[in-house]
mmCIF file of C-alpha atoms in Angstrom:
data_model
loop_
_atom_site.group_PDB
_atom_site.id
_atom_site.type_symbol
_atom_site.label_atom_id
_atom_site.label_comp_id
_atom_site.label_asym_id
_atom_site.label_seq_id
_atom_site.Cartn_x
_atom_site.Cartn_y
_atom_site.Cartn_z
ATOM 1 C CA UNK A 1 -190.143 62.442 -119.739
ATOM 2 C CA UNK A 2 -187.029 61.838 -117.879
ATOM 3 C CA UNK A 3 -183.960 62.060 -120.311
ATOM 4 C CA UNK A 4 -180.786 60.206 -118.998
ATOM 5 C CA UNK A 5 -177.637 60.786 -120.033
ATOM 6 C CA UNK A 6 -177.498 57.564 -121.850
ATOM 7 C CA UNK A 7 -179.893 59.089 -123.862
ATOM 8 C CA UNK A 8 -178.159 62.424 -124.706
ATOM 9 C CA UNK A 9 -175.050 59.959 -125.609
ATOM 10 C CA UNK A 10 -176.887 57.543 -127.856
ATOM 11 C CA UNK A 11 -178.921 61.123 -129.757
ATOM 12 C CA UNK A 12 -175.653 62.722 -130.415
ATOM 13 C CA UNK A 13 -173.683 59.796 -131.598
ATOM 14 C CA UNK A 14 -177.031 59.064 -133.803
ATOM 15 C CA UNK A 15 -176.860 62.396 -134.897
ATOM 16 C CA UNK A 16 -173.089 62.907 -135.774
ATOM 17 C CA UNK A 17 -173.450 59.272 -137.806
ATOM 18 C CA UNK A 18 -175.970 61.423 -139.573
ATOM 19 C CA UNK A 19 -173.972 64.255 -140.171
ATOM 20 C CA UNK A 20 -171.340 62.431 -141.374
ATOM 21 C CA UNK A 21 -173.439 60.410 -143.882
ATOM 22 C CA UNK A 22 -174.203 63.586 -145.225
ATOM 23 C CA UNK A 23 -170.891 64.347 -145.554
ATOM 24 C CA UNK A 24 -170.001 61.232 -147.393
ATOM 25 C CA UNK A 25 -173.311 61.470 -150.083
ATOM 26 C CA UNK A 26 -172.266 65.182 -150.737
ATOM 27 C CA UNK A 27 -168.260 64.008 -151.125
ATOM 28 C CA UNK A 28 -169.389 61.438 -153.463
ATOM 29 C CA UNK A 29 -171.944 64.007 -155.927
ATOM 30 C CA UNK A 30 -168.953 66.010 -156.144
ATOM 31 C CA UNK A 31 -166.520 63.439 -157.190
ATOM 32 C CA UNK A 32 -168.385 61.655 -159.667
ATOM 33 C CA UNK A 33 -170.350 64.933 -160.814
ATOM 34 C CA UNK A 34 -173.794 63.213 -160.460
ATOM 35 C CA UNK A 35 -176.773 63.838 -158.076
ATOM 36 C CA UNK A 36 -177.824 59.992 -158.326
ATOM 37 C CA UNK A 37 -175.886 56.928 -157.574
ATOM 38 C CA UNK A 38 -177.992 54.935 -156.934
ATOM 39 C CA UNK A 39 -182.211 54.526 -157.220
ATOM 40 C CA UNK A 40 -183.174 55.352 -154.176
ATOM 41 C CA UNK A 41 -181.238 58.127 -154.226
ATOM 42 C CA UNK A 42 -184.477 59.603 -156.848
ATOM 43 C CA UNK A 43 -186.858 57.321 -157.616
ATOM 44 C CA UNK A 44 -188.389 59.704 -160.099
ATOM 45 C CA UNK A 45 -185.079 61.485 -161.700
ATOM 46 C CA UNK A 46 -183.251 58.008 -162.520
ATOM 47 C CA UNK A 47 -186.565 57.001 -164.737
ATOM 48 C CA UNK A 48 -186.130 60.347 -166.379
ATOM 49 C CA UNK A 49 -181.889 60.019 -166.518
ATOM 50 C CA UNK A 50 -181.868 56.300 -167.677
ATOM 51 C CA UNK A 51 -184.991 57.466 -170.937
ATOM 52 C CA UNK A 52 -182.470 60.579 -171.288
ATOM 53 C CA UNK A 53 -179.592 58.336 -171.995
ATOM 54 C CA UNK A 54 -181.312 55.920 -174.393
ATOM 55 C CA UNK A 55 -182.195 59.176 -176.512
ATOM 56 C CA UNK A 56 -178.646 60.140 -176.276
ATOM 57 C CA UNK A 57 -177.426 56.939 -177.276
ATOM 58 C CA UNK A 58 -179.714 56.868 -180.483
ATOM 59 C CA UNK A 59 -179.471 60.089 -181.250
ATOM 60 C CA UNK A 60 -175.711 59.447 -181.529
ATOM 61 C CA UNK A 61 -176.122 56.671 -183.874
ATOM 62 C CA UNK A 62 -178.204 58.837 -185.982
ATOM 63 C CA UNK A 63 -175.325 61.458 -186.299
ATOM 64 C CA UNK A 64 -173.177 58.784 -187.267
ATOM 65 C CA UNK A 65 -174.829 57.487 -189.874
ATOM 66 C CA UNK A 66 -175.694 61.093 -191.191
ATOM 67 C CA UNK A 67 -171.930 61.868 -191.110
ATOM 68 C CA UNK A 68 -171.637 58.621 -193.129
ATOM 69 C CA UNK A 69 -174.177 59.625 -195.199
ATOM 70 C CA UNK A 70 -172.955 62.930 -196.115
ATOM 71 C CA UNK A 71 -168.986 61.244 -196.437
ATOM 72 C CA UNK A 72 -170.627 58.591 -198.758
ATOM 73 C CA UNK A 73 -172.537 61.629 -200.853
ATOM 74 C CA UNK A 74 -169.281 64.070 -200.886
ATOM 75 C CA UNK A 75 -167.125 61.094 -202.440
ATOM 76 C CA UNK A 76 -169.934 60.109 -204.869
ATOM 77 C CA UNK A 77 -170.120 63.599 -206.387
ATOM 78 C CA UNK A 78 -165.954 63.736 -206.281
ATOM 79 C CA UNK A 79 -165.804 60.840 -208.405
ATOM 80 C CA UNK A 80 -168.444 61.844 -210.528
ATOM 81 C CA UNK A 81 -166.667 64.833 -211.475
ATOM 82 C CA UNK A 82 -163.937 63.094 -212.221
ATOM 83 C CA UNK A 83 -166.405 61.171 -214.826
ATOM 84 C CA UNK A 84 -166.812 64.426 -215.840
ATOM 85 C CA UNK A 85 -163.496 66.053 -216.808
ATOM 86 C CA UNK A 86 -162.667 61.874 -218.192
ATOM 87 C CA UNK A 87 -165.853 62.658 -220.447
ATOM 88 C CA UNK A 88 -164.537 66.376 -221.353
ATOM 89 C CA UNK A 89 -161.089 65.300 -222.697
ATOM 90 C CA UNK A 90 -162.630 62.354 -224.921
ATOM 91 C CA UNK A 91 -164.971 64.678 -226.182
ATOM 92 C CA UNK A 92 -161.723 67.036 -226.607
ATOM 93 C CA UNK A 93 -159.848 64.362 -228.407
ATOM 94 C CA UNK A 94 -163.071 62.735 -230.573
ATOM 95 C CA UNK A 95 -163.261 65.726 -231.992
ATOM 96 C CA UNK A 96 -159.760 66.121 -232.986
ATOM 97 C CA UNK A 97 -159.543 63.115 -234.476
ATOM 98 C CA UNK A 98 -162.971 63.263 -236.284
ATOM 99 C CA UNK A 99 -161.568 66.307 -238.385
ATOM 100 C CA UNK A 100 -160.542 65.687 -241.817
ATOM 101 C CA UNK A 101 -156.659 67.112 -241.050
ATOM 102 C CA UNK A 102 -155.740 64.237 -238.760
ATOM 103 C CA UNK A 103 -154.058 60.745 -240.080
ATOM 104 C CA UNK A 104 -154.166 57.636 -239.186
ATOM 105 C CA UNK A 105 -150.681 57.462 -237.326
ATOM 106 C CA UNK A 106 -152.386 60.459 -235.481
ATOM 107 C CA UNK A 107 -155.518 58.417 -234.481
ATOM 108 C CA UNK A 108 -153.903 55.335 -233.249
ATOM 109 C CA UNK A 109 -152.056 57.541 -231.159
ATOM 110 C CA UNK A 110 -154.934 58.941 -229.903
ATOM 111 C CA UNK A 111 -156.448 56.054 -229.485
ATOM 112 C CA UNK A 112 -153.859 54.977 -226.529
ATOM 113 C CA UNK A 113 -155.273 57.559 -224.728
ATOM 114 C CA UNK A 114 -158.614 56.956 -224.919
ATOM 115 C CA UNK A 115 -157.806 53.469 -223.878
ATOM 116 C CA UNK A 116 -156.312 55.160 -220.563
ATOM 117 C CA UNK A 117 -159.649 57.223 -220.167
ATOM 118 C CA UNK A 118 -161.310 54.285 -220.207
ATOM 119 C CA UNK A 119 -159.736 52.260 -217.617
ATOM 120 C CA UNK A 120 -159.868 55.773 -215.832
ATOM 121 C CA UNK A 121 -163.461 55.345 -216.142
ATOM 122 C CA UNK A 122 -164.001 51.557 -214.867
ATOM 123 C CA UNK A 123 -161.676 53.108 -211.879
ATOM 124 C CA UNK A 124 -164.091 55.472 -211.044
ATOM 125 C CA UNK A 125 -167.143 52.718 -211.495
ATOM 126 C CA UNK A 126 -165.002 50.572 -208.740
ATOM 127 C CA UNK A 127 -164.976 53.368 -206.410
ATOM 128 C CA UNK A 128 -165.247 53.397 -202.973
ATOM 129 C CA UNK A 129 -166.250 54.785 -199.544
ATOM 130 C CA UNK A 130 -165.457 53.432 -196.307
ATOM 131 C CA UNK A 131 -164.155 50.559 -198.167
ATOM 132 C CA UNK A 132 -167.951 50.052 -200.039
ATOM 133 C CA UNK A 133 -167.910 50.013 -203.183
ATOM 134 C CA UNK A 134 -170.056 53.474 -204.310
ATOM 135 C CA UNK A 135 -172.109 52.102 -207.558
ATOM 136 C CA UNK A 136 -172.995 48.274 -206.964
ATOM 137 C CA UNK A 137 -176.388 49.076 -204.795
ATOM 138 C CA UNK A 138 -176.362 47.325 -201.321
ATOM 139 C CA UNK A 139 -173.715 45.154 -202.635
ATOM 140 C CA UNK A 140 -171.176 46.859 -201.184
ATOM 141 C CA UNK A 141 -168.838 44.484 -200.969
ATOM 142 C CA UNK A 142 -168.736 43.703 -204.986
ATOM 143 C CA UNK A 143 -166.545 45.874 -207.242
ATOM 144 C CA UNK A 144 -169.437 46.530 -209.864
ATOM 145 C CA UNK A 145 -167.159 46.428 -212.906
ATOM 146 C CA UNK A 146 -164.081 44.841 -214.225
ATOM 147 C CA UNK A 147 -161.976 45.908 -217.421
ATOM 148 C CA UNK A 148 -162.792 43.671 -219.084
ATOM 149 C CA UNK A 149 -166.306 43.178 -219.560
ATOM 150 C CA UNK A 150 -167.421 46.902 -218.297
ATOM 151 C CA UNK A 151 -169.970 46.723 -220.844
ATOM 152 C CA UNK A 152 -171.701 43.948 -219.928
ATOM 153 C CA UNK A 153 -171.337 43.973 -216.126
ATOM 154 C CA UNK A 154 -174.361 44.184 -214.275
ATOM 155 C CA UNK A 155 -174.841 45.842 -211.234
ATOM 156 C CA UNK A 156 -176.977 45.508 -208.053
ATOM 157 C CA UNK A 157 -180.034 47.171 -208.277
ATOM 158 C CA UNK A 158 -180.496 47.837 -204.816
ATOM 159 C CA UNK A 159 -180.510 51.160 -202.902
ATOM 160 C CA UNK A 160 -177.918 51.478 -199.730
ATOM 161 C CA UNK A 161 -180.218 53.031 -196.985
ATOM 162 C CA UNK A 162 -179.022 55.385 -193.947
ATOM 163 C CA UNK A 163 -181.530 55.230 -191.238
ATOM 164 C CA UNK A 164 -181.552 59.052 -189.335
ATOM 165 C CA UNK A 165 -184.454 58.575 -187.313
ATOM 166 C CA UNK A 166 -186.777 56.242 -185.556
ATOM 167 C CA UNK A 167 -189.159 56.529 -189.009
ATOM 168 C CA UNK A 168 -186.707 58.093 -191.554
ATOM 169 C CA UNK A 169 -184.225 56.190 -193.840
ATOM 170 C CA UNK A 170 -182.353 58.391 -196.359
ATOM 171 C CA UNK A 171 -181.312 56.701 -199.867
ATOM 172 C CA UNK A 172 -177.500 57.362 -200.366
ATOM 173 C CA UNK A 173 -176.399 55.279 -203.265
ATOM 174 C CA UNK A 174 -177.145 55.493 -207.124
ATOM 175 C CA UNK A 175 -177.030 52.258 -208.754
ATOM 176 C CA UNK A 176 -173.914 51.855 -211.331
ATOM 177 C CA UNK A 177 -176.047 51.148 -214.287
ATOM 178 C CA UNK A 178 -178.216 54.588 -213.442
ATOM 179 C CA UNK A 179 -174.284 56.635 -213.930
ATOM 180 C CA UNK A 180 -172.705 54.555 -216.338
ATOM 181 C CA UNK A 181 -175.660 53.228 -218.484
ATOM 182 C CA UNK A 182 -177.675 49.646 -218.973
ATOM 183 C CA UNK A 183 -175.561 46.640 -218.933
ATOM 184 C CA UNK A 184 -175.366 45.320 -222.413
ATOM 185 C CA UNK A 185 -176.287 48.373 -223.917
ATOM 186 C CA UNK A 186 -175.293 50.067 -227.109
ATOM 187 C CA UNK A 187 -172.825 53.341 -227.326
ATOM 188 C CA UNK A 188 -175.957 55.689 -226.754
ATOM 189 C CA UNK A 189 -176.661 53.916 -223.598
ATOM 190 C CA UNK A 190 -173.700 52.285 -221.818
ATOM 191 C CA UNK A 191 -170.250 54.531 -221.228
ATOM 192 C CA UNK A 192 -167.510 51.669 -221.536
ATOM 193 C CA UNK A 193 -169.603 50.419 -224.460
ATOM 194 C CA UNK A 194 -168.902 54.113 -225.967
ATOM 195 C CA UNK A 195 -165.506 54.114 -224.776
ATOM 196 C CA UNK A 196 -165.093 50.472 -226.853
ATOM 197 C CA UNK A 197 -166.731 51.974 -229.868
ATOM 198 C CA UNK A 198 -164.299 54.682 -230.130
ATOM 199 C CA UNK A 199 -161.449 52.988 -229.758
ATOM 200 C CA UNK A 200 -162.244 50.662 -232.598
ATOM 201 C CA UNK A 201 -162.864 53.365 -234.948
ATOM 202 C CA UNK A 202 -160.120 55.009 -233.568
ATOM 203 C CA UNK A 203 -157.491 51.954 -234.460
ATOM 204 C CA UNK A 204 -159.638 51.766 -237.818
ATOM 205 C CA UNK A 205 -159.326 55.135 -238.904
ATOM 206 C CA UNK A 206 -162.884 55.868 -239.289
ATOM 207 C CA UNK A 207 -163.584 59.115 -239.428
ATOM 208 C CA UNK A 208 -167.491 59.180 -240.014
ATOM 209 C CA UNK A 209 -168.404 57.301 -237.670
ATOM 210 C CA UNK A 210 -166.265 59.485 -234.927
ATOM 211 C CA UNK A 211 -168.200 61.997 -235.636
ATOM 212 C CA UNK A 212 -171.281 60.328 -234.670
ATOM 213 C CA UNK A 213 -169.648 59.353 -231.660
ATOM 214 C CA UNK A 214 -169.899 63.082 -230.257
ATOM 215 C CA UNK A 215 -173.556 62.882 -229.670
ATOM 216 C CA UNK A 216 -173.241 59.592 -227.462
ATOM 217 C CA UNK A 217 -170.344 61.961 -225.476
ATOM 218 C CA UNK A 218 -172.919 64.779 -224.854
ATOM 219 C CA UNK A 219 -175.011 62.511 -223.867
ATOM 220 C CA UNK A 220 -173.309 60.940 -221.241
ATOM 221 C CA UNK A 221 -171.578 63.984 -219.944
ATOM 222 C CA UNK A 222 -175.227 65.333 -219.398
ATOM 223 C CA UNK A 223 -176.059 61.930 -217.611
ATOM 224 C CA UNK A 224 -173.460 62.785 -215.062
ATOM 225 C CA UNK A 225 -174.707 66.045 -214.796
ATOM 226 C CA UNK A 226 -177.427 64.861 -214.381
ATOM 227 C CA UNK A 227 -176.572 62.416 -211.524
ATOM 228 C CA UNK A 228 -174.394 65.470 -209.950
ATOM 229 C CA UNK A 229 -177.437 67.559 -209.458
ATOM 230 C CA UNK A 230 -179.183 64.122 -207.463
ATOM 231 C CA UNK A 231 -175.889 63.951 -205.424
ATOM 232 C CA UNK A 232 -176.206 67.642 -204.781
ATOM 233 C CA UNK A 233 -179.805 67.468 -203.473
ATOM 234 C CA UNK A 234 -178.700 64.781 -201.479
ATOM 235 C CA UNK A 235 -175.995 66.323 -199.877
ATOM 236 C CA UNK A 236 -177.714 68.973 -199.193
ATOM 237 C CA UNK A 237 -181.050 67.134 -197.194
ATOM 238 C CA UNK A 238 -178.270 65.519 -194.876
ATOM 239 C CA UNK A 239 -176.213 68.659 -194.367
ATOM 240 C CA UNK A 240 -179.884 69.925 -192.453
ATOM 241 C CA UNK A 241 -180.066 66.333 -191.016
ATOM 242 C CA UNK A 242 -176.698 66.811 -189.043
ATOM 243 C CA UNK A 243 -178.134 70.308 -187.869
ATOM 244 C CA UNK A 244 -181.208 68.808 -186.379
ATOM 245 C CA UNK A 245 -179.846 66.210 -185.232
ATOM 246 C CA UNK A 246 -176.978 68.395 -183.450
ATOM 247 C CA UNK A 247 -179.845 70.365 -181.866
ATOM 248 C CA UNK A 248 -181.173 67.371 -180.390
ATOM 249 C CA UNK A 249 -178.143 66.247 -178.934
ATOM 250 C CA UNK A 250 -177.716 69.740 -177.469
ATOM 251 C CA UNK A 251 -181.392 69.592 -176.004
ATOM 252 C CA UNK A 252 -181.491 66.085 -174.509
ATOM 253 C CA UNK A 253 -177.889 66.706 -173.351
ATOM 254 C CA UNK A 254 -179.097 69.674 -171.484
ATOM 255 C CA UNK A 255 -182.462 67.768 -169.964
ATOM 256 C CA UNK A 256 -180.238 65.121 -168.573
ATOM 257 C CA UNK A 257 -178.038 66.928 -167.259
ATOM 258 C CA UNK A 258 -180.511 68.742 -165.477
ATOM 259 C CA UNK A 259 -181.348 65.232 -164.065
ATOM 260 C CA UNK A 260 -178.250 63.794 -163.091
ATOM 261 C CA UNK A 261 -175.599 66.530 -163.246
ATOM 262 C CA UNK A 262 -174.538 68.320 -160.037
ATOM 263 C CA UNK A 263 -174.148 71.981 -159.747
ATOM 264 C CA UNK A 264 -170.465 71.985 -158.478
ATOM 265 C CA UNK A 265 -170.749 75.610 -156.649
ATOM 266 C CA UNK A 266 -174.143 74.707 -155.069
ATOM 267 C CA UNK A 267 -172.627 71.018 -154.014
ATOM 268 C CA UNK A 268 -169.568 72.979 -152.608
ATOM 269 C CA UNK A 269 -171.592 75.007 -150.607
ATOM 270 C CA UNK A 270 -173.622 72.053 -148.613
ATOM 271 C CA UNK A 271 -170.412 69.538 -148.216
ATOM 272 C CA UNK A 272 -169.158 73.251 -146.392
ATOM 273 C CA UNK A 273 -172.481 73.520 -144.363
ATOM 274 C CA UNK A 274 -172.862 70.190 -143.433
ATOM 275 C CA UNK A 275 -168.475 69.850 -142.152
ATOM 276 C CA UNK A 276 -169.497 72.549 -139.800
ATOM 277 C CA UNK A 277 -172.744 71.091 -138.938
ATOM 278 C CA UNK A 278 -170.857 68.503 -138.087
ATOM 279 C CA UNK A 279 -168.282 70.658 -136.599
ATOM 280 C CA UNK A 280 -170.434 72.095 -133.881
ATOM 281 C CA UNK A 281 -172.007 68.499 -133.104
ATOM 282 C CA UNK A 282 -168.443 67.286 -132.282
ATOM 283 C CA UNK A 283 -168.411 70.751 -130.332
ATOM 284 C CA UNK A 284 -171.225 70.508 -128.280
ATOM 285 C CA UNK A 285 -170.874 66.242 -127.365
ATOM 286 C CA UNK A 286 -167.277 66.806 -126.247
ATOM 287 C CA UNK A 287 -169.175 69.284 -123.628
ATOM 288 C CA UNK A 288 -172.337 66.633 -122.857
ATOM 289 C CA UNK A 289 -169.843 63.940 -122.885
ATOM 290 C CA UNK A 290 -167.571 65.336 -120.104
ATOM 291 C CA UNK A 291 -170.273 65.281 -116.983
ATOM 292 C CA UNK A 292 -170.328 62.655 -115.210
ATOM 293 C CA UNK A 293 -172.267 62.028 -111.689
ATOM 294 C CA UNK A 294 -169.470 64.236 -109.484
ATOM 295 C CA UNK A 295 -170.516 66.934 -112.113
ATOM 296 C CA UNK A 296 -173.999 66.848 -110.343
ATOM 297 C CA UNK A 297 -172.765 66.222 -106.597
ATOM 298 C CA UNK A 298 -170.976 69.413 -107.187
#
């Protein structure tokens, strides 16, 4: 086949346009730090980097909602150790003023306090998370209790759900009435209903029946003990949720970026090759593009 010099020109321009594309694709993984910009680029890998990024995107969602979780959980059991020590000093102060020594100035002044505990008490009922309120069931939006009526005040039965997988939802609230006792309940049942009984026999001055009062305090101190130990369990089943979860993020993080990411030294090294490919094409046209037809008549 004859080969004219038209046709060495139009081959080495051809090629140099394809050195410098080269150039350009390798300039542009570096930049942006991926190996694909665009489909074509790998047909197979974007299907693989575009799956890899919907995990990544869930699998962030589920970490935030065990963080929440675990948040919501770590207030709950604050508050319900408050509960607690509220519980220990009217237990501390029932039984001082259920012993024979104490008067009734004494009691009424006790009895202020006790008041305080109890609005201490609906407080911690009202408390909240995130601004949710912790005891009023998927209600979250609905202080449970008010001063008031504390008693009486019904709360939402419902249970506030934290979904940490594609199939798993984790319970995270405990309905008020499950802490504080049944709405409408007597002293052995309902906490502000206790805290209301002892108050009146406290501004009474009735001894006897302050006494009998200490047994309704155990019992609700080991009801919150009771719900501490639920919290605890709790806290403890998303504390290995975040851990999974973390590993996952670490795996899929590491499978897409085996995808899509661009090893920087390797990426380095073939921008380097192909500039003096390029290099030696420039090189060798400036010498094929110099003859001309008094070249040959020499």
């Amino acid at each position: 086949m004859r080969v004219t010099s038209m046709m060495q020109n139009t081959q080495l321009l051809r090629n140099i346009g394809h050195n410098n594309t080269n150039i350009l694709n390798w300039q542009n993984k570096l930049s942006t730090g991926q190996k694909i910009s665009k489909p074509s680029d790998d047909p197979v890998g974007i299907g693989y980097q575009m799956r890899y990024t919907t995990e990544l995107s869930r699998n962030e969602q589920y970490l935030a909602n065990a963080n929440t979780g675990y948040g919501w959980l770590s207030q709950t059991d604050s508050v319900l150790q408050q509960a607690n020590d509220v519980l220990q000093r009217l237990n501390t102060l029932v039984n001082q003023a259920a012993t024979g020594t104490v008067d009734e100035e004494i009691r009424k002044q006790i009895s202020l306090e006790v008041k305080q505990l109890r609005e201490q008490m609906v407080t911690i009922g009202n408390s909240t998370y995130d601004g949710r309120y912790l005891f009023n069931g998927q209600k979250t939006d609905q202080a449970p209790y008010s001063s008031d009526t504390a008693a009486a005040d019904t709360t939402d039965e419902g249970i506030y759900y934290l979904n940490v997988s594609s199939s798993v939802s984790v319970e995270v609230s405990i309905p008020g009435e499950t802490v504080f006792g049944k709405a409408g309940g007597d002293a052995s049942e309902n906490i502000f209903q206790m805290f209301d009984d002892i108050i009146g026999f406290l501004d009474d001055n009735k001894q006897t029946e302050l006494s009998g009062s200490l047994s309704n305090i155990s019992g609700a101190i080991d009801r919150i003990s009771l719900n501490l130990a639920e919290v605890g369990a709790r806290t403890n089943r998303f504390e290995l949720i975040q851990s999974r979860i973390g590993d996952e993020k670490v795996s899929l993080t590491t499978l897409r970026s085996g995808v899509a990411d661009v090893d920087m030294a390797d990426a380095i090294i073939q921008l380097q090759l192909q500039q003096n490919v390029l290099q030696a094409s420039l090189s060798v046209g400036a010498k094929v593009m110099q003859m001309s037809l008094l070249d040959y008549i020499r």
